[in-house]
PDB file of C-alpha atoms in Angstrom:
ATOM      1  CA  UNK A 102      11.923 -16.809 -39.855  1.00 66.00           C
ATOM      2  CA  UNK A 103      11.107 -13.125 -39.992  1.00 81.00           C
ATOM      3  CA  UNK A 104      13.742 -10.272 -40.008  1.00 84.00           C
ATOM      4  CA  UNK A 105      12.175  -8.346 -37.663  1.00 86.00           C
ATOM      5  CA  UNK A 106      11.695 -10.723 -34.730  1.00 89.00           C
ATOM      6  CA  UNK A 107      13.834 -10.053 -31.355  1.00 90.00           C
ATOM      7  CA  UNK A 108      14.600 -12.695 -29.556  1.00 92.00           C
ATOM      8  CA  UNK A 109      12.525 -12.808 -26.086  1.00 92.00           C
ATOM      9  CA  UNK A 110      15.059 -11.545 -23.693  1.00 92.00           C
ATOM     10  CA  UNK A 111      16.083  -8.486 -25.405  1.00 91.00           C
ATOM     11  CA  UNK A 112      11.945  -7.543 -26.154  1.00 89.00           C
ATOM     12  CA  UNK A 113      11.473  -7.672 -22.564  1.00 90.00           C
ATOM     13  CA  UNK A 114      14.385  -5.620 -21.273  1.00 90.00           C
ATOM     14  CA  UNK A 115      13.043  -2.753 -22.703  1.00 91.00           C
ATOM     15  CA  UNK A 116       9.997  -2.694 -21.736  1.00 88.00           C
ATOM     16  CA  UNK A 117       9.570  -0.340 -19.396  1.00 88.00           C
ATOM     17  CA  UNK A 118       9.307  -0.985 -15.428  1.00 91.00           C
ATOM     18  CA  UNK A 119       7.747   0.073 -12.282  1.00 92.00           C
ATOM     19  CA  UNK A 120       8.224  -0.466  -8.222  1.00 94.00           C
ATOM     20  CA  UNK A 121       5.781  -1.541  -6.671  1.00 96.00           C
ATOM     21  CA  UNK A 122       4.045  -0.734  -3.257  1.00 96.00           C
ATOM     22  CA  UNK A 123       1.384  -3.074  -1.043  1.00 98.00           C
ATOM     23  CA  UNK A 124      -0.116  -1.664   1.894  1.00 98.00           C
ATOM     24  CA  UNK A 125      -2.836  -3.183   5.161  1.00 99.00           C
ATOM     25  CA  UNK A 126      -5.935  -1.740   5.677  1.00 99.00           C
ATOM     26  CA  UNK A 127      -6.938  -1.852   8.971  1.00 99.00           C
ATOM     27  CA  UNK A 128      -9.017  -0.701  11.490  1.00 98.00           C
ATOM     28  CA  UNK A 129      -9.751  -1.142  15.361  1.00 98.00           C
ATOM     29  CA  UNK A 130     -13.246  -2.420  16.730  1.00 98.00           C
ATOM     30  CA  UNK A 131     -13.865   1.440  16.529  1.00 98.00           C
ATOM     31  CA  UNK A 132     -13.611   1.941  13.403  1.00 98.00           C
ATOM     32  CA  UNK A 133     -10.788   3.571  13.452  1.00 98.00           C
ATOM     33  CA  UNK A 134      -7.732   3.726  10.646  1.00 99.00           C
ATOM     34  CA  UNK A 135      -3.965   2.203  12.551  1.00 99.00           C
ATOM     35  CA  UNK A 136      -1.197   4.144  10.798  1.00 99.00           C
ATOM     36  CA  UNK A 137       3.064   3.588  11.285  1.00 99.00           C
ATOM     37  CA  UNK A 138       5.034   6.303  11.671  1.00 98.00           C
ATOM     38  CA  UNK A 139       7.890   4.954   9.815  1.00 97.00           C
ATOM     39  CA  UNK A 140      11.540   6.000  11.336  1.00 96.00           C
ATOM     40  CA  UNK A 141      12.982   7.796   7.721  1.00 93.00           C
ATOM     41  CA  UNK A 142      10.357  10.195   6.609  1.00 92.00           C
ATOM     42  CA  UNK A 143       7.999  12.943   8.050  1.00 94.00           C
ATOM     43  CA  UNK A 144       4.493  11.538   7.339  1.00 96.00           C
ATOM     44  CA  UNK A 145       2.453   9.020   8.803  1.00 98.00           C
ATOM     45  CA  UNK A 146       1.454   5.662   6.544  1.00 97.00           C
ATOM     46  CA  UNK A 147      -0.231   2.624   6.087  1.00 98.00           C
ATOM     47  CA  UNK A 148       2.010  -0.605   7.389  1.00 98.00           C
ATOM     48  CA  UNK A 149       3.253  -1.672   3.827  1.00 98.00           C
ATOM     49  CA  UNK A 150       6.133  -1.337   2.071  1.00 96.00           C
ATOM     50  CA  UNK A 151       7.865  -1.933  -1.599  1.00 96.00           C
ATOM     51  CA  UNK A 152       7.372  -5.989  -3.347  1.00 98.00           C
ATOM     52  CA  UNK A 153      10.233  -7.586  -4.128  1.00 97.00           C
ATOM     53  CA  UNK A 154      10.901  -8.765  -7.438  1.00 95.00           C
ATOM     54  CA  UNK A 155       9.063 -11.901  -8.418  1.00 95.00           C
ATOM     55  CA  UNK A 156       6.945 -11.378  -5.107  1.00 98.00           C
ATOM     56  CA  UNK A 157       2.814 -10.915  -5.631  1.00 98.00           C
ATOM     57  CA  UNK A 158       1.593  -7.918  -3.929  1.00 98.00           C
ATOM     58  CA  UNK A 159      -0.797  -9.193  -1.584  1.00 98.00           C
ATOM     59  CA  UNK A 160       2.568 -12.315  -0.712  1.00 98.00           C
ATOM     60  CA  UNK A 161       4.953  -8.694   0.044  1.00 98.00           C
ATOM     61  CA  UNK A 162       1.889  -6.104   1.908  1.00 99.00           C
ATOM     62  CA  UNK A 163       1.015  -9.951   4.581  1.00 98.00           C
ATOM     63  CA  UNK A 164       5.644 -10.280   4.609  1.00 98.00           C
ATOM     64  CA  UNK A 165       5.819  -6.586   5.854  1.00 98.00           C
ATOM     65  CA  UNK A 166       2.578  -7.080   7.799  1.00 98.00           C
ATOM     66  CA  UNK A 167       4.563  -9.728   9.987  1.00 98.00           C
ATOM     67  CA  UNK A 168       7.909  -8.011   9.638  1.00 97.00           C
ATOM     68  CA  UNK A 169       6.341  -4.543  11.122  1.00 97.00           C
ATOM     69  CA  UNK A 170       3.584  -5.365  13.125  1.00 98.00           C
ATOM     70  CA  UNK A 171       4.955  -9.563  14.790  1.00 98.00           C
ATOM     71  CA  UNK A 172       0.697  -9.865  13.030  1.00 97.00           C
ATOM     72  CA  UNK A 173      -0.140 -12.789  10.923  1.00 96.00           C
ATOM     73  CA  UNK A 174      -2.390 -10.959   9.305  1.00 93.00           C
ATOM     74  CA  UNK A 175      -5.062 -12.926   6.277  1.00 95.00           C
ATOM     75  CA  UNK A 176      -5.021  -9.895   3.221  1.00 98.00           C
ATOM     76  CA  UNK A 177      -8.633  -9.236   2.069  1.00 98.00           C
ATOM     77  CA  UNK A 178      -9.608  -8.075  -0.890  1.00 98.00           C
ATOM     78  CA  UNK A 179      -7.356  -5.451  -3.045  1.00 99.00           C
ATOM     79  CA  UNK A 180      -9.563  -1.707  -1.941  1.00 99.00           C
ATOM     80  CA  UNK A 181      -7.390   1.402  -3.750  1.00 98.00           C
ATOM     81  CA  UNK A 182      -4.621   1.065  -6.627  1.00 97.00           C
ATOM     82  CA  UNK A 183      -2.710   4.010  -7.777  1.00 95.00           C
ATOM     83  CA  UNK A 184      -0.291   4.693  -9.847  1.00 93.00           C
ATOM     84  CA  UNK A 185       2.526   7.785  -9.823  1.00 90.00           C
ATOM     85  CA  UNK A 186       4.531   8.652 -12.166  1.00 89.00           C
ATOM     86  CA  UNK A 187       8.380   9.611 -11.577  1.00 88.00           C
ATOM     87  CA  UNK A 188       9.193  11.968  -9.280  1.00 84.00           C
ATOM     88  CA  UNK A 189      12.486  13.256  -7.738  1.00 86.00           C
ATOM     89  CA  UNK A 190      14.246  11.055  -7.081  1.00 89.00           C
ATOM     90  CA  UNK A 191      12.192   8.505  -7.718  1.00 85.00           C
ATOM     91  CA  UNK A 192      12.812   7.661 -11.442  1.00 91.00           C
ATOM     92  CA  UNK A 193      10.064   5.403 -12.046  1.00 91.00           C
ATOM     93  CA  UNK A 194       6.039   4.944 -12.277  1.00 91.00           C
ATOM     94  CA  UNK A 195       5.719   3.193  -8.452  1.00 93.00           C
ATOM     95  CA  UNK A 196       2.182   0.616  -8.886  1.00 95.00           C
ATOM     96  CA  UNK A 197       0.462   1.327  -5.178  1.00 96.00           C
ATOM     97  CA  UNK A 198      -2.031  -1.869  -2.929  1.00 98.00           C
ATOM     98  CA  UNK A 199      -3.446  -1.044  -0.446  1.00 98.00           C
ATOM     99  CA  UNK A 200      -5.716  -3.955   0.155  1.00 99.00           C
ATOM    100  CA  UNK A 201      -8.165  -4.962   3.443  1.00 99.00           C
ATOM    101  CA  UNK A 202      -6.788  -6.509   6.305  1.00 98.00           C
ATOM    102  CA  UNK A 203      -9.216  -6.602   8.408  1.00 98.00           C
ATOM    103  CA  UNK A 204      -9.978  -5.017  12.392  1.00 98.00           C
ATOM    104  CA  UNK A 205      -7.881  -5.721  14.588  1.00 97.00           C
ATOM    105  CA  UNK A 206      -9.954  -6.696  17.864  1.00 95.00           C
ATOM    106  CA  UNK A 207      -6.393  -6.729  20.301  1.00 96.00           C
ATOM    107  CA  UNK A 208      -3.940  -3.805  20.112  1.00 96.00           C
ATOM    108  CA  UNK A 209      -1.763  -5.666  22.161  1.00 96.00           C
ATOM    109  CA  UNK A 210      -1.311  -8.552  19.890  1.00 96.00           C
ATOM    110  CA  UNK A 211       0.844  -6.190  17.467  1.00 98.00           C
ATOM    111  CA  UNK A 212       4.651  -5.288  17.949  1.00 97.00           C
ATOM    112  CA  UNK A 213       6.854  -3.133  16.393  1.00 97.00           C
ATOM    113  CA  UNK A 214       9.316  -3.037  14.622  1.00 96.00           C
ATOM    114  CA  UNK A 215      11.972  -0.992  15.673  1.00 95.00           C
ATOM    115  CA  UNK A 216      14.360  -0.389  12.995  1.00 96.00           C
ATOM    116  CA  UNK A 217      11.662   1.151  11.488  1.00 95.00           C
ATOM    117  CA  UNK A 218       8.851   2.383  12.947  1.00 97.00           C
ATOM    118  CA  UNK A 219       8.964   4.766  15.635  1.00 98.00           C
ATOM    119  CA  UNK A 220       5.268   4.613  16.299  1.00 98.00           C
ATOM    120  CA  UNK A 221       1.453   2.612  15.888  1.00 98.00           C
ATOM    121  CA  UNK A 222      -1.988   4.570  16.478  1.00 98.00           C
ATOM    122  CA  UNK A 223      -5.373   4.243  15.492  1.00 99.00           C
ATOM    123  CA  UNK A 224      -6.732   7.488  14.180  1.00 98.00           C
ATOM    124  CA  UNK A 225     -10.444   8.595  13.313  1.00 99.00           C
ATOM    125  CA  UNK A 226     -10.521   8.288   9.058  1.00 98.00           C
ATOM    126  CA  UNK A 227     -12.058  11.880   8.527  1.00 98.00           C
ATOM    127  CA  UNK A 228      -7.796  12.859  11.275  1.00 98.00           C
ATOM    128  CA  UNK A 229      -6.433  10.213   9.377  1.00 98.00           C
ATOM    129  CA  UNK A 230      -5.408  12.334   5.877  1.00 97.00           C
ATOM    130  CA  UNK A 231      -4.243  14.519   7.832  1.00 97.00           C
ATOM    131  CA  UNK A 232      -1.248  12.491   9.046  1.00 97.00           C
ATOM    132  CA  UNK A 233      -0.559  10.846   5.390  1.00 96.00           C
ATOM    133  CA  UNK A 234       1.537  12.676   2.523  1.00 92.00           C
ATOM    134  CA  UNK A 235      -0.369  14.718   0.908  1.00 90.00           C
ATOM    135  CA  UNK A 236       0.191  11.940  -1.917  1.00 88.00           C
ATOM    136  CA  UNK A 237      -0.979   8.928   0.340  1.00 92.00           C
ATOM    137  CA  UNK A 238      -3.745  11.149   1.594  1.00 95.00           C
ATOM    138  CA  UNK A 239      -6.095  10.574  -0.983  1.00 95.00           C
ATOM    139  CA  UNK A 240      -5.943   6.414  -0.637  1.00 96.00           C
ATOM    140  CA  UNK A 241      -8.242   7.008   2.909  1.00 97.00           C
ATOM    141  CA  UNK A 242     -11.762   8.274   1.741  1.00 97.00           C
ATOM    142  CA  UNK A 243     -11.241   5.988  -1.795  1.00 97.00           C
ATOM    143  CA  UNK A 244     -10.195   3.426   0.462  1.00 98.00           C
ATOM    144  CA  UNK A 245     -13.577   3.864   2.519  1.00 98.00           C
ATOM    145  CA  UNK A 246     -15.297   4.713  -0.567  1.00 97.00           C
ATOM    146  CA  UNK A 247     -14.332   1.222  -1.187  1.00 98.00           C
ATOM    147  CA  UNK A 248     -14.883  -1.370   1.921  1.00 97.00           C
ATOM    148  CA  UNK A 249     -18.451  -0.037   1.595  1.00 96.00           C
ATOM    149  CA  UNK A 250     -19.645  -1.179  -2.061  1.00 96.00           C
ATOM    150  CA  UNK A 251     -16.862  -4.541  -1.953  1.00 96.00           C
ATOM    151  CA  UNK A 252     -15.494  -3.029  -4.587  1.00 96.00           C
ATOM    152  CA  UNK A 253     -11.919  -1.606  -5.535  1.00 97.00           C
ATOM    153  CA  UNK A 254     -11.134   2.424  -6.411  1.00 96.00           C
ATOM    154  CA  UNK A 255      -8.213   3.031  -8.688  1.00 95.00           C
ATOM    155  CA  UNK A 256      -6.165   6.435  -7.766  1.00 94.00           C
ATOM    156  CA  UNK A 257      -5.087   7.495 -11.166  1.00 89.00           C
ATOM    157  CA  UNK A 258      -2.230  10.056  -9.207  1.00 78.00           C
ATOM    158  CA  UNK A 259      -5.606  12.868  -9.596  1.00 56.00           C
ATOM    159  CA  UNK A 260      -9.340  11.996  -8.777  1.00 51.00           C
ATOM    160  CA  UNK A 261     -10.198   8.411  -7.797  1.00 54.00           C
ATOM    161  CA  UNK A 262     -11.791   6.284 -10.990  1.00 53.00           C
ATOM    162  CA  UNK A 263     -14.201   2.967  -9.260  1.00 51.00           C
ATOM    163  CA  UNK A 264     -12.798   0.164 -10.656  1.00 47.00           C
TER     164      UNK A 264
END
């Protein structure tokens, strides 16, 4: 055996790790974006959250949507893939997925999880970025471009790149 051989478990333990988040982009019949107001943050956001260990991002966002909004969502195409460096109290990079979740024809079906969320609102595309944290706001125009073109936009913590 090669003297430089390292057991797979030892090698994998040395690899970098990142947090994964997955969000859903819903619109209503008037093409306004659904935002939710977490009770533990200053800014509004998309429905979604942390992807659990071993969970696929599209399944994680479906689970979060059901928990937060009481909806069973058909998670569609990946619109925006983001990468964010470690920052503040967050010691690892974050990889974020924003999926197209379609149109909510009847907002009356939403059953808000008040343990985490205070409110929801459908907001015009142009007004949505001002509600979001500065690091999240670029996802709005990127998602709109991706939805219109049928592609995906990559946001590497800076200017968007088409994928």
